[in-house]
Coordinates of C-alpha atoms in Angstrom, one line a residue:
Chain A
M20 CA -86.1 2.0 3.7
I21 CA -85.6 4.1 0.6
T22 CA -82.0 4.9 -0.2
E23 CA -82.7 8.5 -1.2
N24 CA -84.2 9.1 2.2
I25 CA -81.0 7.8 3.8
N26 CA -78.9 10.0 1.5
L27 CA -80.9 13.0 2.4
L28 CA -80.7 12.2 6.1
T29 CA -76.9 11.7 5.9
A30 CA -76.5 15.0 4.1
I31 CA -78.6 16.8 6.8
I32 CA -76.6 15.2 9.6
A33 CA -73.4 16.3 7.9
V34 CA -74.6 19.9 7.4
V35 CA -75.9 20.2 11.0
S36 CA -72.7 18.7 12.4
A37 CA -70.5 21.0 10.3
S38 CA -72.5 24.1 11.4
A39 CA -72.5 23.1 15.0
C40 CA -68.7 22.6 14.9
A41 CA -67.9 25.8 13.0
L42 CA -69.4 28.2 15.5
P43 CA -67.2 27.5 18.5
G44 CA -64.3 26.9 16.0
V45 CA -64.4 30.7 15.1
F46 CA -63.4 31.6 18.7
L47 CA -60.7 28.8 18.8
V48 CA -59.2 30.1 15.6
L49 CA -59.2 33.7 16.8
R50 CA -57.7 32.7 20.2
R51 CA -55.1 30.6 18.4
M52 CA -56.3 27.6 20.3
T53 CA -57.2 25.2 17.5
L54 CA -54.9 22.5 18.7
M55 CA -57.0 22.4 21.8
S56 CA -59.9 21.0 19.7
D57 CA -57.5 18.3 18.5
A58 CA -56.6 17.5 22.0
I59 CA -60.2 17.4 23.3
S60 CA -61.4 15.3 20.4
H61 CA -58.9 12.6 21.3
A62 CA -58.9 12.9 25.0
I63 CA -62.6 12.3 25.4
L64 CA -62.2 8.7 24.5
P65 CA -61.5 7.3 28.0
G66 CA -64.6 9.3 29.2
I67 CA -66.7 7.6 26.5
V68 CA -65.3 4.1 27.3
L69 CA -65.7 4.4 31.0
A70 CA -69.2 5.7 30.7
F71 CA -70.0 2.8 28.4
F72 CA -68.7 0.3 31.0
L73 CA -71.0 1.9 33.6
T74 CA -74.1 2.1 31.4
H75 CA -73.6 -0.6 28.9
S76 CA -75.1 1.6 26.2
V77 CA -73.6 3.7 23.4
S78 CA -76.5 6.1 23.3
S79 CA -76.8 6.9 27.0
P80 CA -76.7 10.7 27.7
F81 CA -74.3 9.8 30.5
L82 CA -71.7 9.1 27.8
I83 CA -71.9 12.7 26.6
V84 CA -71.6 14.0 30.2
A85 CA -68.6 11.8 31.0
A86 CA -66.9 12.6 27.7
T87 CA -67.5 16.4 28.1
A88 CA -66.0 16.1 31.6
T89 CA -62.9 14.4 30.2
G90 CA -62.7 17.2 27.5
I91 CA -62.7 19.9 30.2
L92 CA -60.2 17.9 32.2
T93 CA -57.9 18.0 29.2
V94 CA -58.1 21.8 29.2
V95 CA -57.4 21.9 32.9
F96 CA -54.4 19.5 32.6
V97 CA -52.9 21.5 29.7
E98 CA -53.3 24.8 31.5
L99 CA -51.8 23.3 34.7
L100 CA -48.8 22.1 32.8
Q101 CA -48.4 25.4 31.1
K102 CA -48.6 27.3 34.4
T103 CA -45.5 25.6 35.7
K104 CA -43.7 27.6 32.9
L105 CA -41.6 24.5 32.4
V106 CA -43.6 23.4 29.4
K107 CA -45.0 25.5 26.5
E108 CA -48.6 25.3 25.4
D109 CA -48.0 23.1 22.3
A110 CA -45.9 20.6 24.3
A111 CA -48.4 20.6 27.1
I112 CA -51.1 19.7 24.6
G113 CA -48.9 17.1 23.0
L114 CA -48.3 15.5 26.4
T115 CA -51.8 15.5 27.7
F116 CA -54.0 14.2 24.9
P117 CA -52.0 11.1 23.9
A118 CA -51.9 10.1 27.5
L119 CA -55.7 10.3 27.9
F120 CA -56.4 8.9 24.5
S121 CA -54.1 5.9 25.1
I122 CA -56.0 5.1 28.3
G123 CA -59.1 4.9 26.1
V124 CA -57.4 2.7 23.6
I125 CA -56.1 0.3 26.2
L126 CA -59.5 0.0 27.8
I127 CA -61.1 -0.8 24.5
S128 CA -58.5 -3.4 23.5
R129 CA -58.6 -5.0 27.0
Y130 CA -62.4 -5.3 27.1
S131 CA -63.3 -5.2 23.4
K132 CA -64.6 -8.8 23.4
N133 CA -67.9 -7.7 24.8
I134 CA -68.3 -4.2 23.4
H135 CA -68.7 -2.9 19.9
L136 CA -66.5 0.2 20.1
D137 CA -63.7 -0.1 17.6
I138 CA -60.7 2.1 17.0
D139 CA -61.4 2.7 13.3
A140 CA -64.9 4.0 14.1
V141 CA -63.4 6.2 16.8
L142 CA -60.9 7.8 14.5
L143 CA -63.0 8.2 11.4
G144 CA -66.6 7.7 12.5
E145 CA -69.1 6.3 10.1
L146 CA -71.4 8.9 8.7
A147 CA -73.0 6.3 6.5
Y148 CA -74.4 4.5 9.5
A149 CA -75.5 7.6 11.4
P150 CA -79.0 7.6 9.9
L151 CA -79.5 4.0 10.8
N152 CA -79.1 4.5 14.5
Q153 CA -82.6 5.7 15.2
L154 CA -83.8 7.3 18.4
D155 CA -86.4 5.0 19.8
I156 CA -89.2 6.3 22.0
N157 CA -91.8 3.8 23.2
G158 CA -91.0 1.5 20.3
R159 CA -91.3 4.2 17.7
E160 CA -88.3 5.4 15.7
I161 CA -88.4 9.1 15.5
G162 CA -85.2 9.9 13.5
P163 CA -81.5 9.4 13.8
V164 CA -79.8 9.9 17.2
A165 CA -77.0 11.8 15.5
L166 CA -79.4 14.4 14.1
Y167 CA -81.0 15.0 17.5
V168 CA -77.7 15.3 19.2
M169 CA -76.1 17.6 16.7
G170 CA -79.2 19.6 16.2
F171 CA -79.3 20.2 20.0
M172 CA -75.6 21.2 19.9
L173 CA -76.2 23.6 17.0
V174 CA -79.0 25.3 18.9
L175 CA -77.0 25.4 22.1
N176 CA -74.0 26.9 20.3
V177 CA -76.1 29.5 18.5
V178 CA -77.9 30.5 21.7
F179 CA -74.6 30.7 23.7
I180 CA -73.0 32.9 21.1
L181 CA -76.1 35.1 20.7
V182 CA -76.4 35.6 24.4
F183 CA -72.7 36.1 25.2
Y184 CA -71.6 37.6 21.9
K185 CA -70.3 40.8 23.5
E186 CA -68.5 38.9 26.2
L187 CA -66.9 36.4 23.8
K188 CA -65.8 39.2 21.6
L189 CA -64.2 41.2 24.4
V190 CA -62.5 38.2 26.1
T191 CA -61.1 37.0 22.7
F192 CA -59.8 40.4 21.7
D193 CA -58.6 41.8 25.0
A194 CA -58.8 39.5 28.0
S195 CA -57.2 41.9 30.4
L196 CA -59.7 44.7 29.6
A197 CA -62.4 42.1 30.0
A198 CA -61.0 41.2 33.4
T199 CA -60.8 44.8 34.6
L200 CA -64.4 45.4 33.5
G201 CA -65.5 42.5 35.5
F202 CA -66.2 40.0 32.7
A203 CA -64.5 36.9 34.3
P204 CA -62.4 35.7 31.3
T205 CA -61.8 32.3 32.9
L206 CA -65.5 31.7 33.2
I207 CA -66.1 32.6 29.5
H208 CA -63.1 30.5 28.6
Y209 CA -64.4 27.4 30.3
G210 CA -67.9 28.0 29.0
L211 CA -66.4 28.0 25.5
M212 CA -64.3 24.9 26.2
T213 CA -67.4 23.1 27.6
L214 CA -69.2 23.8 24.3
V215 CA -66.2 22.6 22.3
S216 CA -66.1 19.4 24.3
M217 CA -69.8 18.8 24.1
T218 CA -69.9 19.5 20.3
T219 CA -66.9 17.2 19.8
V220 CA -68.5 14.4 21.8
G221 CA -71.7 14.8 19.8
A222 CA -70.0 14.8 16.5
F223 CA -67.7 12.0 17.5
D224 CA -70.2 9.3 16.8
A225 CA -71.0 10.5 13.4
V226 CA -67.8 11.8 12.1
G227 CA -65.0 10.5 14.3
S228 CA -62.2 12.3 16.1
I229 CA -60.1 13.4 13.2
L230 CA -62.8 14.8 10.9
V231 CA -64.3 16.7 13.8
V232 CA -61.1 18.8 14.0
A233 CA -61.5 19.6 10.3
L234 CA -65.0 20.7 10.9
I235 CA -64.0 22.9 13.8
V236 CA -60.9 24.5 12.3
G237 CA -61.3 24.4 8.5
P238 CA -64.4 26.6 7.9
P239 CA -63.4 29.4 10.5
A240 CA -59.9 29.5 9.1
T241 CA -61.3 29.9 5.6
A242 CA -63.8 32.5 6.7
Y243 CA -61.1 34.5 8.5
L244 CA -59.5 35.2 5.1
M245 CA -62.7 36.5 3.7
T246 CA -64.0 39.1 6.1
D247 CA -63.1 41.8 8.7
S248 CA -66.1 41.4 10.8
L249 CA -66.7 38.9 13.5
T250 CA -70.4 38.5 12.8
R251 CA -69.7 37.8 9.2
M252 CA -67.0 35.4 10.1
L253 CA -69.4 33.4 12.2
I254 CA -72.0 33.3 9.4
L255 CA -69.5 32.6 6.7
S256 CA -68.0 29.7 8.8
V257 CA -71.4 28.1 9.0
I258 CA -72.0 28.5 5.2
I259 CA -68.6 27.2 4.3
G260 CA -68.9 24.3 6.7
S261 CA -72.2 23.4 5.1
I262 CA -70.9 23.7 1.6
N263 CA -67.9 21.5 2.5
A264 CA -70.1 18.9 4.1
L265 CA -72.5 18.7 1.2
G266 CA -69.8 18.8 -1.4
G267 CA -67.7 16.2 0.4
Y268 CA -70.7 13.9 0.9
W269 CA -71.7 14.2 -2.8
L270 CA -68.2 13.6 -4.0
S271 CA -67.8 10.5 -1.7
I272 CA -70.9 9.0 -3.2
L273 CA -69.6 9.8 -6.7
L274 CA -66.2 8.2 -6.0
N275 CA -67.5 5.6 -3.6
V276 CA -65.0 6.4 -0.8
S277 CA -65.1 7.3 2.9
I278 CA -67.5 10.2 3.6
A279 CA -65.5 11.6 6.5
G280 CA -62.3 11.5 4.5
T281 CA -63.8 13.3 1.5
I282 CA -65.4 16.0 3.6
A283 CA -62.1 16.7 5.3
S284 CA -60.3 16.8 1.9
V285 CA -62.9 19.2 0.5
T286 CA -62.5 21.4 3.6
L287 CA -58.8 21.7 2.8
L288 CA -59.4 22.2 -0.9
V289 CA -61.9 25.0 -0.3
F290 CA -59.4 26.6 2.1
V291 CA -56.6 26.5 -0.5
L292 CA -59.0 27.9 -3.1
V293 CA -60.0 30.8 -0.9
F294 CA -56.4 31.4 0.1
L295 CA -55.5 31.8 -3.6
I296 CA -58.4 33.9 -4.9
V297 CA -59.8 35.9 -2.1
P298 CA -59.7 39.7 -3.0
N299 CA -57.0 41.8 -1.4
R300 CA -55.5 39.1 0.8
G301 CA -55.3 36.1 -1.5
L302 CA -52.1 35.0 -3.1
V303 CA -53.3 35.9 -6.6
S304 CA -54.2 39.4 -5.7
I305 CA -51.0 39.9 -3.8
A306 CA -49.0 38.8 -6.8
R307 CA -51.0 41.1 -9.1
R308 CA -50.5 44.0 -6.7
H309 CA -46.7 43.3 -6.8
I310 CA -46.7 43.3 -10.6
R311 CA -48.7 46.5 -10.8
Q312 CA -46.4 48.2 -8.2
K313 CA -43.4 47.1 -10.2
W314 CA -44.7 48.8 -13.4
E315 CA -45.9 51.8 -11.5
F316 CA -42.6 52.2 -9.8
A317 CA -40.7 51.9 -13.1
Q318 CA -42.8 54.7 -14.6
T319 CA -42.1 56.8 -11.5
M320 CA -38.4 56.2 -12.0
L321 CA -38.7 57.2 -15.6
V322 CA -40.4 60.5 -15.0
I323 CA -38.0 61.4 -12.2
H324 CA -35.1 60.6 -14.4
L325 CA -36.5 62.9 -17.1
F326 CA -37.4 65.6 -14.6
N327 CA -34.0 65.7 -13.1
H328 CA -32.3 66.3 -16.4
E329 CA -35.0 68.5 -17.9
G330 CA -33.6 71.8 -19.3
L331 CA -30.0 70.8 -18.6
P332 CA -27.3 70.4 -21.3
E333 CA -27.4 66.6 -21.1
A334 CA -31.2 66.4 -21.4
Q335 CA -31.1 65.4 -25.0
E336 CA -28.8 62.5 -24.4
E337 CA -30.7 61.4 -21.2
S338 CA -34.1 61.3 -22.9
E339 CA -33.1 59.3 -25.9
I340 CA -35.4 56.3 -25.9
A341 CA -32.8 54.0 -27.3
H342 CA -30.4 54.8 -24.5
L343 CA -32.8 54.8 -21.6
H344 CA -32.1 51.2 -20.6
E345 CA -28.4 52.1 -20.2
H346 CA -29.0 55.1 -18.0
L347 CA -31.5 53.3 -15.8
R348 CA -29.8 50.0 -16.0
W349 CA -32.9 48.2 -17.2
E350 CA -33.2 45.3 -19.6
P351 CA -33.9 46.9 -23.1
S352 CA -37.2 45.1 -23.5
F353 CA -38.3 46.1 -20.0
A354 CA -37.3 49.7 -20.8
L355 CA -39.4 49.7 -24.0
R356 CA -42.5 48.4 -22.1
V357 CA -42.1 51.0 -19.4
V358 CA -41.9 53.7 -22.1
K359 CA -45.0 52.3 -23.7
N360 CA -46.9 52.3 -20.4
A361 CA -45.8 55.9 -19.7
L362 CA -46.9 57.0 -23.1
N363 CA -50.3 55.4 -22.6
N364 CA -50.6 57.1 -19.2
R365 CA -49.7 60.4 -20.8
Y366 CA -46.8 60.9 -18.4
V367 CA -44.5 61.4 -21.4
L368 CA -44.6 62.4 -25.1
Q369 CA -42.5 61.1 -27.8
E370 CA -40.8 63.6 -30.1
A371 CA -38.7 61.9 -32.7
S372 CA -36.5 59.5 -30.8
Q373 CA -36.7 61.5 -27.5
L374 CA -39.1 61.5 -24.6
M375 CA -40.5 64.7 -23.2
L376 CA -42.4 65.0 -19.9
T377 CA -46.0 66.1 -20.1
E378 CA -47.5 68.4 -17.5
R379 CA -49.0 65.3 -15.9
G380 CA -45.6 63.5 -15.8
R381 CA -43.9 66.5 -14.3
A382 CA -46.5 66.8 -11.6
K383 CA -46.0 63.1 -10.8
A384 CA -42.3 63.5 -10.5
Q385 CA -42.6 66.6 -8.3
R386 CA -45.2 64.9 -6.1
T387 CA -43.0 61.9 -5.6
L388 CA -39.9 63.9 -4.9
V389 CA -41.7 66.1 -2.3
Q390 CA -42.9 63.2 -0.3
Chain B
M8 CA -48.1 61.9 58.7
H9 CA -51.5 60.8 57.5
T10 CA -54.0 63.3 56.1
Q11 CA -57.7 62.5 56.1
E12 CA -58.0 63.7 52.5
T13 CA -59.5 61.0 50.2
K14 CA -56.9 59.6 47.8
A15 CA -57.9 58.7 44.3
I16 CA -55.6 55.7 44.5
Q17 CA -54.0 54.5 47.7
V18 CA -51.5 51.7 47.5
T19 CA -50.1 50.4 50.8
D20 CA -47.4 47.8 51.4
L21 CA -47.9 46.2 48.0
T22 CA -45.6 43.4 47.2
V23 CA -45.8 41.3 44.0
A24 CA -43.6 38.4 43.4
Y25 CA -43.2 35.8 40.7
R26 CA -42.2 32.7 42.7
E27 CA -39.5 34.0 45.0
T28 CA -38.4 36.9 42.8
P29 CA -40.0 40.2 43.9
V30 CA -41.3 42.4 41.1
L31 CA -42.6 45.0 43.4
W32 CA -41.3 45.4 47.0
D33 CA -43.5 47.0 49.6
I34 CA -44.9 49.8 47.5
D35 CA -46.7 52.7 49.1
L36 CA -48.3 55.2 46.7
D37 CA -50.9 57.9 47.3
V38 CA -52.3 59.5 44.3
P39 CA -54.4 62.6 45.1
P40 CA -57.4 63.3 42.9
G41 CA -57.0 65.4 39.8
V42 CA -53.3 64.9 39.1
L43 CA -51.5 63.8 36.0
L44 CA -49.0 61.3 37.2
S45 CA -46.3 59.5 35.4
I46 CA -44.6 56.3 36.6
V47 CA -41.0 56.2 35.4
G48 CA -38.3 53.7 36.0
P49 CA -35.9 51.4 34.1
N50 CA -37.0 48.3 32.2
G51 CA -38.1 45.6 34.6
A52 CA -38.8 48.2 37.3
G53 CA -42.3 46.8 37.7
K54 CA -44.2 49.7 36.2
T55 CA -46.7 47.6 34.2
T56 CA -47.0 45.2 37.1
L57 CA -47.9 48.1 39.4
I58 CA -50.7 49.1 37.0
K59 CA -51.9 45.6 36.8
A60 CA -51.9 45.1 40.5
I61 CA -54.0 48.3 41.0
L62 CA -56.5 46.8 38.5
G63 CA -56.5 43.4 40.2
L64 CA -55.0 41.7 37.1
V65 CA -52.1 40.3 39.1
R66 CA -52.5 39.0 42.6
P67 CA -50.2 40.7 45.2
A68 CA -48.3 38.6 47.7
A69 CA -49.1 41.3 50.3
G70 CA -50.5 44.8 50.5
N71 CA -53.7 46.6 49.6
V72 CA -55.1 48.9 46.9
L73 CA -57.9 51.3 47.4
I74 CA -59.7 53.4 44.9
Y75 CA -61.5 56.3 46.6
N76 CA -61.3 54.2 49.9
K77 CA -62.9 51.1 48.4
P78 CA -61.5 48.0 46.8
Y79 CA -61.1 47.9 43.0
A80 CA -63.8 45.3 42.6
V81 CA -66.5 47.7 43.6
Q82 CA -65.0 50.6 41.8
R83 CA -64.5 49.1 38.4
K84 CA -66.8 51.5 36.6
I85 CA -64.9 54.6 37.6
V86 CA -61.5 53.2 36.4
G87 CA -60.5 53.3 32.7
Y88 CA -57.6 51.2 31.5
V89 CA -55.4 51.6 28.4
P90 CA -53.3 48.4 28.1
Q91 CA -50.1 48.3 26.1
R92 CA -50.9 48.4 22.4
G93 CA -48.9 45.2 21.8
S94 CA -51.1 43.2 24.3
V95 CA -53.8 42.5 21.7
D96 CA -54.0 40.8 18.3
W97 CA -54.7 43.7 15.8
D98 CA -55.6 41.1 13.1
F99 CA -58.8 40.5 15.0
P100 CA -61.8 40.9 12.6
T101 CA -63.2 44.1 13.8
N102 CA -63.2 47.8 13.1
V103 CA -62.4 51.1 14.9
L104 CA -66.0 51.8 16.1
D105 CA -66.4 48.3 17.4
V106 CA -63.2 48.4 19.5
V107 CA -64.2 51.8 20.9
M108 CA -67.6 50.5 21.8
M109 CA -65.9 47.9 24.0
G110 CA -65.3 50.7 26.4
R111 CA -69.0 50.8 27.0
Y112 CA -69.3 47.1 27.9
G113 CA -68.4 47.7 31.6
A114 CA -71.4 50.1 32.0
L115 CA -73.7 47.7 30.1
G116 CA -72.8 44.6 32.3
W117 CA -73.4 41.0 31.3
V118 CA -75.5 40.1 28.2
R119 CA -77.0 43.6 27.5
R120 CA -76.1 44.8 24.0
P121 CA -74.7 48.2 23.2
G122 CA -77.4 50.5 21.8
K123 CA -77.8 53.8 19.9
Q124 CA -76.6 55.9 22.9
D125 CA -73.4 53.8 23.3
R126 CA -72.7 54.2 19.6
E127 CA -73.1 58.0 19.9
L128 CA -70.7 58.1 22.9
A129 CA -68.2 56.0 20.9
M130 CA -68.5 58.3 17.9
H131 CA -67.9 61.3 20.2
A132 CA -64.8 59.6 21.7
I133 CA -63.5 58.8 18.2
E134 CA -63.8 62.4 17.2
K135 CA -61.9 63.5 20.3
V136 CA -58.9 61.5 19.2
G137 CA -59.3 62.6 15.6
M138 CA -60.1 59.2 14.1
E139 CA -63.5 60.0 12.7
K140 CA -62.4 59.3 9.2
Y141 CA -61.5 55.7 10.2
T142 CA -64.6 54.5 12.0
T143 CA -65.2 51.5 9.7
R144 CA -61.5 50.8 9.1
Q145 CA -60.3 47.3 10.0
I146 CA -58.0 47.7 12.9
S147 CA -55.0 46.0 11.3
Q148 CA -55.0 48.7 8.6
L149 CA -54.1 51.4 11.2
S150 CA -50.7 52.8 12.0
G151 CA -49.3 52.4 15.5
G152 CA -50.3 55.9 16.4
Q153 CA -53.8 55.4 15.2
Q154 CA -54.1 52.1 17.1
Q155 CA -53.0 53.9 20.2
R156 CA -55.7 56.6 19.7
V157 CA -58.3 53.9 19.3
F158 CA -57.3 52.5 22.6
I159 CA -57.4 55.9 24.2
A160 CA -60.9 56.5 22.7
R161 CA -62.0 53.2 24.1
A162 CA -61.0 54.3 27.6
L163 CA -62.6 57.8 27.1
V164 CA -66.1 56.2 26.4
Q165 CA -65.9 54.6 29.8
D166 CA -66.3 58.1 31.2
A167 CA -64.1 57.1 34.2
T168 CA -62.9 59.2 37.1
I169 CA -59.4 57.5 37.1
Y170 CA -57.4 56.5 34.0
L171 CA -54.5 54.1 34.1
M172 CA -52.5 54.0 30.9
D173 CA -49.6 51.7 30.1
E174 CA -47.1 53.3 27.7
P175 CA -49.5 55.3 25.6
F176 CA -46.7 57.1 23.9
Q177 CA -44.8 53.9 22.9
G178 CA -44.0 54.0 19.2
V179 CA -46.4 56.7 18.2
D180 CA -45.8 59.6 15.8
A181 CA -45.4 63.2 16.9
T182 CA -49.0 64.2 16.0
T183 CA -50.4 61.4 18.0
E184 CA -48.2 62.2 20.9
R185 CA -49.5 65.8 20.9
T186 CA -53.1 64.7 20.5
I187 CA -52.8 62.3 23.4
I188 CA -51.0 64.7 25.8
A189 CA -53.6 67.4 25.0
L190 CA -56.3 64.9 25.9
L191 CA -54.6 63.8 29.1
Q192 CA -54.3 67.5 30.2
E193 CA -58.0 68.1 29.3
L194 CA -58.9 65.1 31.5
R195 CA -57.0 66.5 34.4
E196 CA -58.6 69.9 33.9
N197 CA -62.0 68.1 34.2
G198 CA -60.9 66.8 37.6
K199 CA -59.9 63.3 36.4
T200 CA -56.9 61.5 37.8
V201 CA -54.6 60.1 35.2
V202 CA -51.7 57.7 35.8
V203 CA -49.4 57.0 32.9
V204 CA -46.5 54.5 32.6
H205 CA -43.9 56.6 30.8
H206 CA -40.6 56.0 29.2
D207 CA -39.3 59.3 28.0
L208 CA -37.6 61.2 30.9
Q209 CA -37.1 64.3 28.6
T210 CA -40.8 65.0 28.6
V211 CA -41.7 64.3 32.2
T212 CA -41.5 67.9 33.4
D213 CA -43.4 69.2 30.3
Y214 CA -46.2 66.7 30.4
F215 CA -46.9 65.8 34.0
D216 CA -47.5 67.5 37.3
W217 CA -46.8 64.4 39.5
V218 CA -44.2 61.7 39.1
M219 CA -43.5 58.4 40.8
L220 CA -39.9 57.0 40.5
L221 CA -40.0 53.2 40.6
N222 CA -37.4 50.5 40.6
I223 CA -38.9 47.4 42.2
R224 CA -39.3 49.6 45.3
R225 CA -40.7 53.1 45.3
I226 CA -37.8 55.6 45.2
A227 CA -40.0 58.7 45.4
S228 CA -43.4 60.1 44.5
G229 CA -44.9 63.6 44.5
P230 CA -45.1 66.8 42.6
V231 CA -42.6 66.8 39.7
E232 CA -40.6 69.9 40.8
E233 CA -39.9 68.3 44.2
T234 CA -39.5 64.7 43.1
F235 CA -38.0 64.7 39.7
T236 CA -34.5 65.5 41.0
P237 CA -31.1 64.3 39.8
D238 CA -30.5 62.5 43.1
N239 CA -33.8 60.6 42.9
L240 CA -33.2 59.8 39.2
R241 CA -29.7 58.5 40.0
E242 CA -31.1 56.3 42.7
T243 CA -33.8 55.0 40.4
Y244 CA -31.6 54.3 37.4
G245 CA -28.4 53.5 39.3
G246 CA -25.3 54.9 37.5
R247 CA -26.8 54.1 34.2
I248 CA -28.3 57.4 33.4
A249 CA -26.6 59.8 31.1
F250 CA -29.4 62.4 31.1
I251 CA -29.5 64.4 34.3
K252 CA -30.7 68.0 33.9
N253 CA -30.8 70.6 36.6

């Protein structure tokens, strides 16, 4: 087979998987339940192993059903523990998934002689092999299994969110209003958790249980910083997920390293980048706003100082540029820069060595003092 | 003595308990249609729990709630609910108009999307609470008072017959308080029944015509002038109340 073809297929599988994972991830991020995806992705292992024992096939649809059921069971266990009020949610998650995951690990190590499930593949998956595992119908190979599975999950997630958009939004924002209006928040909750489980199981084979968490959490968390609209957050999550997948895959070829690991790293990198530079909320714009406010505030102090002494006997002394830093207890260099800014903004005029308020500066002082 | 007159809300023998600790003991409450009723009582008296029990959000250990003689489940559409402002995440990516539209979801039912008419109703409700300048504002950018008005507008678009509001005056500015109380009084004048969990004893007589005094059990309920008495207040708040006016 031609390598380029395989590369293209791998890239498509990565993008489709990333998009499918990002969509339910948006609601997990907004409901502050992202740890649940971590729990589910690990806890489905015993489901997969048990189903494998029963069917002796890694591509049986029964595997997906059994793993999804284990995923939902995880959610039930966590919530039961939490309901006792003796254990908080994070501890409940921390207790549940290692227990279930370890059952899977023990089963694999006990019977691994005659099965080809190994723990490395479980944790990291192997995207590179995903295109090679072809779906076989009547002896004809019609494309990679992973592509069909994740394509199906993508369509299912899109349809679910399109149909129940209103309900998902209401339950996520205000579950008690949803309940009083008759929108069964528990039903929606388990619907969403079923989707998360199914998507995780589907992605498991291709990308493993760690990367799948990066795909579910990373893009929505990034998109959350960029928009104030839920619809846009959903769309952005898919776009960011796809960019991360493509960028990560390309970089992994370039560096000849693990595809899954590189995609996860790129996901983090993109998040940090957006965190720094996004307008209004990013660290850079917050820092710039602070600096601007600092200068703005200093100029306000200056005009108020001049205004308070205007027309009084001490005015001459108080408005002497060379002495300003003493009156206002500023660093001399800082005082000079503030004066320069205030002159530029026409708040003050310089007459000989003294500052005079302009009409504009006086108005500013008055406005500030009245507030 | 039982009158045959239909009650807007009728609570009988309602007990709510968390494990063995009773939060509400054997509550009876009749709310006649068209009153503006405040529920007052100290912290931990069970005011919010009572509202939630009426709405079916907490399951009672015993007792019954009827809305115009029928269970809440079949009367949802005539009941509007304003939860405490702190009960939701205001960083949710949505704007004022969108939140107010959520009040229409009950009328729409499952799956159906809000349309042009729902949008118009929402805009109208937003104008009523004086928030028309902020329709596209992200909800985290609003002040506490503005957020409360958005919640009230969301309940108004439900066009309910009964409104249940949990601390609508909590942490709001004076303007918002005036706007809200004017709206509540307008609702009553239009024949609606309004039940408000309230904290400020000073304003009970000015704002409301009915009052329920609650402290785990019902101390008293009825018209303000008969019910809001120093004796009842002392019984509700124990010795811990400094304010008792004649």
